[in-house]
């Protein structure tokens, strides 16, 4: 495949460019009988959409989604669900200046060499706009998972140099940063205001957590739950690193420290991030991702044009100074897509399995 | 699928347990006409195999591979290549004590809940022994990639607390650690000797690099080159984190620092790790992985048995005090498998593309 | 997957019900640089659409397709192509009477048991209306194949009891039946007029042929070219049989008769239908399919309702008395989709193969 | 993929040539807890193996299979099952004469053009010997299906010109032809004896039936149960046609005749062959396949060599005069593989579905 389909049993195929007629997704494999309306999708789309605070791009994209197929009388039918978002705020003229040159850290150069031509308007297919369809599809997955007691949530755990230790889920939806500590928000705002004055951008770290995942999800060897999460999260624009549980901190850990001991009351720690041998342990699934700073900044940079000649590039247009700010709903969506897929795969193979051993409580 | 197949066009399907009759792989999609002998595979198998120094497990596994199919008169035929390694040094009695309990940080608990039963001898399917087949298959991939000028190499970049800055490829094969700095080796040896005396284990960081990769490999959106690398590397036993290029360092970088500027002479840096928009840029592909400390240590740990009762676990048997030491050939194999798959996918779709723009020199 | 995606490298994912908002397809893997406009798709859609003669359903479905993504400045970009056809002539009230019963020979009973609920309007997802998206996607495949000298064409080879030996391609597009013999058309028309008076329906046989296919396409063992054709053609609504070349006539053939001898001037016959060992031979690819009579007829039939009670069913609405009449463009589309997929797969694996032996002329 | 893997959730990947070291299969996705021994596989392997009567090839291939992985203490573990059959009776010298020429109706010419080289010994990968692995894998599927009340059986329904109406399952295993009518056996034997004297070969027709299949298996649109059966059966060596239920007889049927009416007691006929809209109806699944006459006959035929020069070919060696005779166990295996795959896929998506409507009795 050409890589626009995600998943094995619950599949999401997306299409669409930043400045074409619209974005399309087909979600296949959703179990029948799930109540589903546009409102279920719109909630997460609105969490991702730009222009909701001064810290994100000021583009106006209402991102209103239409369900074209697969839902009948308010309920999924088991047939594929097609989604459509029309592009509305397309200022294509903004981009004509970059038609024949390669913006540093963008996909311009690589698309050019891969395909020989490209839709240069707003990055075309490489635009983060594509992630709106991931969020919409992820909302369907979340709704199904909720019927099984599984909840996926995320938060920003670091903005540039500012580390944000987790404090409370209650705060996350109360600010523009998905920050889990209300006391940190003023510092983040001040940092972002200075960043815009500097005409620069910065990276971020996002953490996603799934609660209520039963033990047994994930396939050992290649399609491990953690391997699929790494694939899913690394496929999000601007992501440069993925950790499960202790992640890179494992490098300096001793075995006596890292191993999560078990007691009849539950695990005593969660360095594993809820995955052992590629299979969920019943603990919360925890993943962290690193997002690079936005490539589109107004500070000029050196590059070349399609003839190989040197040029200076200033990326105008309306851009996020920190793409990580809007990444939390996307990361949640990707984790939800991985979990639903493995939920279905697991019951395909193991529906007849009965285990006497009690499931441990979550830490 | 149940997740034992890797790849889309160049696929590797593996089977086998630590203490069963043997390990099997079927490699499908290898182009015809590639000279291939057992010696091509044995070289990397020997780099991975245990017992080559006092710093790894003392199990004796000759890991002698047999090519059963797909090669005729010393050349691949284009039909699937089946590989077999018989298990020889199986001390199954070592493991009977752990039959009914769950070793912390192992897959015992999760396999038990997923399948309802498990081959407990040496971890069964969850044993790192399975990776020998990845290495054998990766050696085929490497051989093909070499005919296209692509070379994949790895090294240990950190052992526990000891960071190992890259110095020279010449050193890597000259010591038991795949250490790229000969002056660091005594420090590593001393650290490992103490670790064994402590009856403990430690994590490590491994770096893999591919040179000579042309621009254009990788599919945007889900099957990005970096996303597939994350999947491939995270699927290796004990890996808890994957970075591409600057990785988690991107979090604190500014856009002016992170973006790799282009000049007619080439890119000026490689924070991207050779991947832009999910597609190779022509720069070296650089990935880092974090490996957790070995779970099997002789220091007792708390756990439960299959009835949910508390037990103390001491993992006897012969184990690596740092699984990261033998991980370098495995990581190379996984990167090679990703690259050959995307090489084939790229030419399937884009064989007719002609680009005038010169390819930049590698940094 | 839930089976709404066709192909491996050139994939078509479809969605949509007969009486929902519309039909959607995402075509992934189309090589970049192919000129493509709506007109390219509309031609085949018009060949399939109903209401073009008195011998097909009188529903008016303009089947106007919109290209939403993947085409820029009149040329494919290598990114996925999303297609949309809005449903316009939805007389949903026609169907409320059948909401709680199972029409014989329809999918009502099986959808009910599979999903527990169904969109009963016009058959919902099981309607042949879905095939319009196959035709649109097939038109893209045909356009690409044409650039490689490959042409796919079909014709009706039997209508009920009337066999139609092939005479000339020139006739096929000149009548409502895709009949390759202009002298047979009056007989077909008279037969159909009587059939409507009988309030009955009848089956048909359609033949599809691809010319210009180079030797080497198809993967031995499971994904044989003929096996994929059988899968593709049997997946079309109402198809109950598929033959390659001599097909069921092979049962009574002797080996001396069946085997197609080779001479330097070419093959002497084509019982193989252009496929040997699952791989194209360079001869025309020939497939035949059997289509069952339309299930929706106004003659009453016995059935049961959702409570298991006996009922009499009369299918009102507007239906084709012979679904085979409109099947030719669908069959062409499916063969084209198989061929483009194998064309791309072949060059992925075998682009480096050079053969001295001359390719034989086609028979 | 290169087409050596069958299935989506229950996958079978095979490798191996007629005269190489052996044949290998990896069966992935088998549910855990299924009792499985070599004897379970050997039974069907023995039904397929050559040399059991004077009417098949006199090659001696004991086809003894070894289970290398995935079974522990006599029970499947849920991990992949690797199978190995060593080739023993390899008379490679028989084949050196055909090294540089193309046997008519064989895959020699197409392999040559696809791969540029080929293992010419006994047809290499294109040999029907490969089907032994299908049979072994199919036996695993059959064993699982039996635990769900599903049974797959086949029989020869026509040998050359001799039609064999079904009489009784009791006869099928009592003769060398899988003939369901004991009174027909002498006629078949006489026909075969004459055929060998004629130095010729002949085609056959085989029928496969699955009983006990619940309604709901199969995915509408592309991965229909009947489409997957067509793919599966057409992928068997020498098959040139596949029918479901009434098959090509549907062409001349009227709608009033073809449609299978429903009553509270069950369906009144089974023209559908147990599949409606691509989904099983609860009736027996019925498929027919046409097998061409053996291509290897001792009567000389015209062909060309690798230089394009005309040659006369006599295929020596030991061949079946009717490959259809040994095809029944293979066809059963392929149907079993399709059914288990769809059984698992169905419960992945639809495990939560509850239907009140009673399932009809089978016809």
Coordinates of N, CA and C in Angstrom, one line a residue, chain C residues 190-324:
Chain C
X190 N -35.7 -8.6 -28.4 CA -37.0 -9.3 -28.4 C -37.0 -10.1 -27.1
X191 N -35.9 -10.8 -26.8 CA -35.9 -11.6 -25.6 C -36.1 -10.8 -24.3
X192 N -35.5 -9.6 -24.2 CA -35.7 -8.8 -23.0 C -37.1 -8.3 -22.9
X193 N -37.7 -7.9 -24.1 CA -39.1 -7.4 -24.0 C -40.0 -8.5 -23.5
X194 N -39.8 -9.7 -24.0 CA -40.7 -10.8 -23.5 C -40.4 -11.0 -22.0
X195 N -39.2 -11.0 -21.6 CA -38.8 -11.2 -20.2 C -39.5 -10.2 -19.2
X196 N -39.6 -9.0 -19.7 CA -40.3 -8.0 -18.9 C -41.8 -8.3 -18.8
X197 N -42.3 -8.7 -19.9 CA -43.7 -9.1 -19.9 C -44.0 -10.3 -18.9
X198 N -43.0 -11.2 -18.9 CA -43.1 -12.3 -18.0 C -42.9 -12.0 -16.5
X199 N -42.5 -10.7 -16.3 CA -42.2 -10.3 -14.9 C -41.1 -11.2 -14.3
X200 N -40.1 -11.4 -15.1 CA -39.1 -12.3 -14.6 C -37.7 -11.7 -15.0
X201 N -36.7 -12.4 -14.6 CA -35.3 -11.9 -14.9 C -34.5 -13.1 -15.3
X202 N -33.3 -12.8 -15.8 CA -32.4 -13.9 -16.4 C -31.0 -13.6 -16.1
X203 N -30.1 -14.6 -16.2 CA -28.7 -14.5 -16.0 C -28.0 -14.1 -17.3
X204 N -26.7 -13.9 -17.2 CA -25.9 -13.6 -18.4 C -24.5 -14.0 -18.1
X205 N -23.7 -14.0 -19.2 CA -22.3 -14.3 -19.2 C -21.5 -13.1 -19.8
X206 N -20.5 -12.7 -19.2 CA -19.7 -11.6 -19.7 C -18.3 -12.0 -19.8
X207 N -17.6 -11.5 -20.9 CA -16.2 -11.9 -21.1 C -15.4 -10.6 -21.1
X208 N -14.2 -10.7 -20.4 CA -13.3 -9.6 -20.4 C -12.0 -10.0 -20.9
X209 N -11.3 -9.1 -21.6 CA -10.1 -9.4 -22.3 C -9.1 -8.2 -22.1
X210 N -7.9 -8.6 -21.7 CA -6.8 -7.5 -21.7 C -5.8 -7.8 -22.7
X211 N -5.5 -6.8 -23.6 CA -4.5 -7.0 -24.6 C -3.2 -6.1 -24.2
X212 N -2.1 -6.6 -24.6 CA -0.9 -5.8 -24.4 C -0.2 -6.1 -23.0
X213 N -0.7 -7.1 -22.3 CA -0.1 -7.4 -21.0 C 1.2 -8.0 -21.2
X214 N 2.3 -7.5 -20.7 CA 3.6 -8.1 -20.9 C 3.7 -9.4 -20.1
X215 N 4.6 -10.3 -20.4 CA 4.8 -11.5 -19.6 C 5.4 -11.1 -18.3
X216 N 5.0 -11.9 -17.2 CA 5.7 -11.6 -15.9 C 4.8 -11.1 -14.8
X217 N 3.6 -10.6 -15.2 CA 2.7 -10.1 -14.1 C 2.0 -11.2 -13.4
X218 N 1.9 -11.1 -12.0 CA 1.3 -12.1 -11.2 C 2.3 -12.7 -10.3
X219 N 1.8 -13.1 -9.1 CA 2.7 -13.8 -8.2 C 2.4 -15.2 -8.0
X220 N 3.3 -16.1 -8.2 CA 3.0 -17.5 -8.1 C 2.4 -17.8 -6.7
X221 N 1.8 -19.0 -6.6 CA 1.2 -19.5 -5.3 C -0.1 -18.8 -5.1
X222 N -0.2 -18.0 -4.0 CA -1.6 -17.5 -3.7 C -2.0 -16.4 -4.6
X223 N -1.2 -15.4 -4.7 CA -1.6 -14.2 -5.4 C -1.4 -14.3 -6.9
X224 N -1.7 -15.4 -7.5 CA -1.6 -15.6 -8.9 C -2.5 -14.6 -9.6
X225 N -2.1 -14.3 -10.8 CA -2.9 -13.3 -11.6 C -4.3 -13.9 -11.8
X226 N -4.5 -15.2 -12.1 CA -5.8 -15.7 -12.3 C -6.6 -15.8 -11.0
X227 N -5.9 -16.1 -9.9 CA -6.6 -16.2 -8.6 C -7.1 -14.8 -8.2
X228 N -6.3 -13.8 -8.4 CA -6.7 -12.4 -8.1 C -7.9 -12.0 -9.0
X229 N -7.8 -12.4 -10.2 CA -8.9 -12.1 -11.1 C -10.2 -12.8 -10.6
X230 N -10.1 -14.0 -10.2 CA -11.3 -14.7 -9.7 C -11.8 -14.0 -8.5
X231 N -11.0 -13.6 -7.6 CA -11.4 -12.8 -6.4 C -12.1 -11.5 -6.9
X232 N -11.5 -10.8 -7.8 CA -12.0 -9.5 -8.2 C -13.3 -9.7 -8.9
X233 N -13.5 -10.6 -9.7 CA -14.7 -10.8 -10.5 C -15.8 -11.4 -9.7
X234 N -15.4 -12.3 -8.8 CA -16.5 -13.0 -8.0 C -17.0 -12.0 -7.0
X235 N -16.2 -10.9 -6.7 CA -16.7 -9.9 -5.7 C -17.7 -9.0 -6.3
X236 N -18.0 -9.0 -7.6 CA -19.0 -8.2 -8.2 C -20.4 -8.8 -7.9
X237 N -21.3 -8.0 -7.5 CA -22.7 -8.4 -7.2 C -23.2 -9.4 -8.3
X238 N -23.8 -10.4 -7.9 CA -24.6 -11.4 -8.7 C -23.7 -12.3 -9.5
X239 N -22.3 -12.2 -9.3 CA -21.5 -13.2 -10.0 C -21.4 -14.5 -9.3
X240 N -21.6 -15.6 -10.0 CA -21.6 -16.9 -9.4 C -20.5 -17.8 -9.9
X241 N -19.8 -17.4 -11.0 CA -18.8 -18.2 -11.5 C -17.7 -17.4 -12.3
X242 N -16.5 -17.9 -12.3 CA -15.4 -17.2 -13.0 C -14.6 -18.3 -13.7
X243 N -14.3 -18.0 -15.0 CA -13.4 -18.9 -15.7 C -12.2 -18.1 -16.3
X244 N -11.1 -18.7 -16.3 CA -9.9 -18.2 -17.0 C -9.7 -19.0 -18.3
X245 N -9.6 -18.4 -19.4 CA -9.3 -19.1 -20.7 C -10.4 -20.2 -20.9
X246 N -10.0 -21.4 -21.1 CA -10.9 -22.5 -21.4 C -11.9 -22.8 -20.3
X247 N -11.5 -22.4 -19.1 CA -12.4 -22.5 -17.9 C -12.9 -24.0 -17.7
X248 N -14.2 -24.1 -17.5 CA -14.8 -25.4 -17.3 C -14.7 -26.3 -18.5
X249 N -14.5 -25.8 -19.6 CA -14.3 -26.6 -20.8 C -13.0 -27.5 -20.6
X250 N -12.1 -27.0 -19.8 CA -10.9 -27.8 -19.5 C -11.2 -29.2 -18.9
X251 N -12.3 -29.3 -18.3 CA -12.6 -30.6 -17.6 C -12.6 -31.7 -18.6
X252 N -13.2 -31.5 -19.8 CA -13.3 -32.6 -20.8 C -12.1 -32.5 -21.8
X253 N -11.3 -31.6 -21.7 CA -10.1 -31.5 -22.6 C -9.1 -32.5 -22.3
X254 N -8.4 -33.0 -23.4 CA -7.2 -33.8 -23.2 C -6.0 -32.9 -23.1
X255 N -4.9 -33.4 -22.5 CA -3.7 -32.6 -22.4 C -3.2 -32.1 -23.8
X256 N -3.3 -33.1 -24.7 CA -2.8 -32.7 -26.1 C -3.6 -31.6 -26.7
X257 N -4.8 -31.4 -26.3 CA -5.6 -30.4 -26.8 C -5.5 -29.1 -26.0
X258 N -5.4 -29.2 -24.7 CA -5.4 -28.0 -23.9 C -4.1 -27.2 -24.0
X259 N -3.0 -27.9 -23.9 CA -1.7 -27.2 -23.8 C -1.5 -26.3 -25.0
X260 N -1.2 -25.1 -24.8 CA -0.9 -24.1 -25.8 C 0.5 -24.2 -26.3
X261 N 0.7 -24.8 -27.5 CA 2.1 -24.9 -28.0 C 2.7 -23.6 -28.4
X262 N 4.0 -23.6 -28.3 CA 4.8 -22.3 -28.6 C 5.6 -22.5 -29.9
X263 N 5.6 -21.5 -30.7 CA 6.5 -21.5 -31.8 C 7.2 -20.1 -31.8
X264 N 8.2 -20.0 -32.6 CA 8.9 -18.7 -32.6 C 8.0 -17.6 -33.0
X265 N 6.9 -17.9 -33.7 CA 6.0 -16.9 -34.1 C 4.9 -16.6 -33.1
X266 N 4.9 -17.4 -32.0 CA 3.9 -17.1 -31.0 C 3.2 -18.4 -30.5
X267 N 2.3 -18.3 -29.5 CA 1.5 -19.4 -29.1 C 0.6 -19.8 -30.2
X268 N 0.2 -21.1 -30.2 CA -0.7 -21.5 -31.3 C -2.2 -21.5 -30.8
X269 N -2.4 -21.3 -29.5 CA -3.8 -21.3 -29.0 C -3.7 -20.6 -27.7
X270 N -4.9 -20.4 -27.0 CA -4.9 -19.6 -25.8 C -5.9 -20.2 -24.8
X271 N -5.8 -21.6 -24.6 CA -6.6 -22.2 -23.6 C -6.3 -21.7 -22.2
X272 N -5.1 -21.3 -22.0 CA -4.6 -20.8 -20.7 C -5.3 -19.5 -20.4
X273 N -5.8 -18.7 -21.3 CA -6.3 -17.4 -21.0 C -5.3 -16.4 -20.6
X274 N -4.0 -16.7 -21.1 CA -3.0 -15.7 -20.9 C -2.3 -15.8 -19.6
X275 N -2.5 -16.9 -18.8 CA -1.9 -17.1 -17.5 C -1.4 -18.5 -17.4
X276 N -0.1 -18.6 -17.1 CA 0.6 -19.9 -16.8 C 1.3 -19.8 -15.5
X277 N 0.9 -20.8 -14.6 CA 1.5 -20.8 -13.3 C 1.2 -19.5 -12.5
X278 N 0.1 -18.9 -12.9 CA -0.3 -17.7 -12.1 C 0.3 -16.4 -12.6
X279 N 1.1 -16.5 -13.7 CA 1.8 -15.4 -14.3 C 1.4 -15.1 -15.7
X280 N 1.3 -13.9 -16.1 CA 0.9 -13.6 -17.5 C 2.0 -14.1 -18.5
X281 N 1.5 -14.6 -19.6 CA 2.4 -15.1 -20.6 C 2.6 -14.2 -21.8
X282 N 2.0 -13.0 -21.8 CA 2.1 -12.2 -22.9 C 0.9 -12.3 -23.9
X283 N 0.2 -13.4 -23.7 CA -1.1 -13.6 -24.5 C -2.2 -12.7 -23.9
X284 N -3.3 -12.5 -24.6 CA -4.4 -11.8 -24.0 C -4.9 -12.5 -22.8
X285 N -5.2 -11.7 -21.8 CA -5.8 -12.3 -20.5 C -7.3 -12.4 -20.8
X286 N -7.9 -13.6 -20.6 CA -9.3 -13.8 -21.0 C -10.0 -14.4 -19.8
X287 N -11.1 -13.7 -19.3 CA -11.9 -14.2 -18.2 C -13.3 -14.1 -18.6
X288 N -14.1 -15.1 -18.1 CA -15.5 -15.1 -18.3 C -16.2 -15.1 -16.9
X289 N -17.4 -14.5 -16.8 CA -18.1 -14.5 -15.5 C -19.5 -14.8 -15.8
X290 N -20.1 -15.6 -14.8 CA -21.5 -15.9 -14.8 C -22.3 -15.0 -13.9
X291 N -23.3 -14.3 -14.3 CA -24.1 -13.5 -13.4 C -25.5 -14.1 -13.3
X292 N -25.9 -14.2 -12.1 CA -27.2 -14.8 -11.8 C -28.3 -13.8 -12.2
X293 N -29.6 -14.3 -12.4 CA -30.7 -13.4 -12.7 C -31.0 -12.5 -11.5
X294 N -31.4 -11.3 -11.9 CA -31.8 -10.3 -10.8 C -32.7 -10.9 -9.8
X295 N -32.4 -10.6 -8.6 CA -33.3 -11.2 -7.5 C -34.6 -10.4 -7.3
X296 N -34.5 -9.1 -7.7 CA -35.7 -8.3 -7.5 C -36.6 -8.4 -8.7
X297 N -37.7 -9.2 -8.5 CA -38.7 -9.4 -9.5 C -40.1 -9.2 -8.9
X298 N -41.0 -8.9 -9.8 CA -42.4 -8.6 -9.3 C -43.2 -9.8 -9.1
X299 N -42.8 -11.0 -9.5 CA -43.5 -12.2 -9.3 C -43.3 -12.6 -7.8
X300 N -44.4 -12.8 -7.1 CA -44.3 -13.0 -5.6 C -43.4 -14.2 -5.3
X301 N -42.7 -14.2 -4.1 CA -42.0 -15.3 -3.7 C -42.1 -15.5 -2.2
X302 N -41.9 -16.7 -1.7 CA -42.0 -17.0 -0.3 C -40.8 -16.6 0.5
X303 N -41.0 -16.1 1.7 CA -39.9 -15.7 2.6 C -40.4 -15.7 4.0
X304 N -39.5 -15.2 4.9 CA -39.9 -15.0 6.3 C -39.6 -13.6 6.7
X305 N -40.2 -13.2 7.8 CA -39.8 -11.9 8.4 C -38.9 -12.0 9.5
X306 N -38.5 -10.9 10.2 CA -37.5 -11.0 11.2 C -37.9 -11.8 12.5
X307 N -39.2 -12.1 12.6 CA -39.7 -12.9 13.6 C -39.7 -14.4 13.2
X308 N -39.3 -14.7 12.0 CA -39.3 -16.0 11.5 C -40.7 -16.5 11.0
X309 N -41.6 -15.5 10.8 CA -42.9 -15.9 10.3 C -43.0 -15.9 8.8
X310 N -43.7 -16.7 8.1 CA -43.8 -16.8 6.7 C -44.5 -15.5 6.1
X311 N -43.9 -15.0 5.0 CA -44.5 -13.9 4.3 C -44.4 -14.1 2.8
X312 N -45.2 -13.4 2.0 CA -45.0 -13.3 0.6 C -44.3 -12.0 0.2
X313 N -43.3 -12.1 -0.7 CA -42.5 -10.9 -1.0 C -42.7 -10.6 -2.5
X314 N -43.1 -9.3 -2.8 CA -43.0 -8.8 -4.1 C -42.1 -7.6 -4.1
X315 N -41.0 -7.7 -4.9 CA -40.1 -6.6 -4.9 C -40.5 -5.6 -5.9
X316 N -41.1 -4.5 -5.3 CA -41.4 -3.4 -6.2 C -40.2 -2.5 -6.4
X317 N -40.3 -1.3 -6.7 CA -39.2 -0.5 -7.1 C -38.8 -0.7 -8.5
X318 N -37.6 -0.1 -8.9 CA -37.3 -0.1 -10.3 C -36.0 -0.9 -10.5
X319 N -36.1 -2.0 -11.1 CA -34.9 -2.9 -11.2 C -34.6 -3.4 -12.6
X320 N -33.3 -3.8 -12.7 CA -32.8 -4.3 -14.0 C -33.4 -5.8 -14.1
X321 N -34.0 -6.1 -15.2 CA -34.4 -7.5 -15.4 C -33.2 -8.4 -15.7
X322 N -32.1 -7.8 -16.1 CA -30.8 -8.6 -16.3 C -29.7 -7.8 -15.8
X323 N -29.2 -8.1 -14.6 CA -28.1 -7.3 -14.1 C -26.8 -7.4 -14.9
X324 N -26.8 -8.5 -15.7 CA -25.6 -8.8 -16.5 C -25.4 -7.7 -17.6

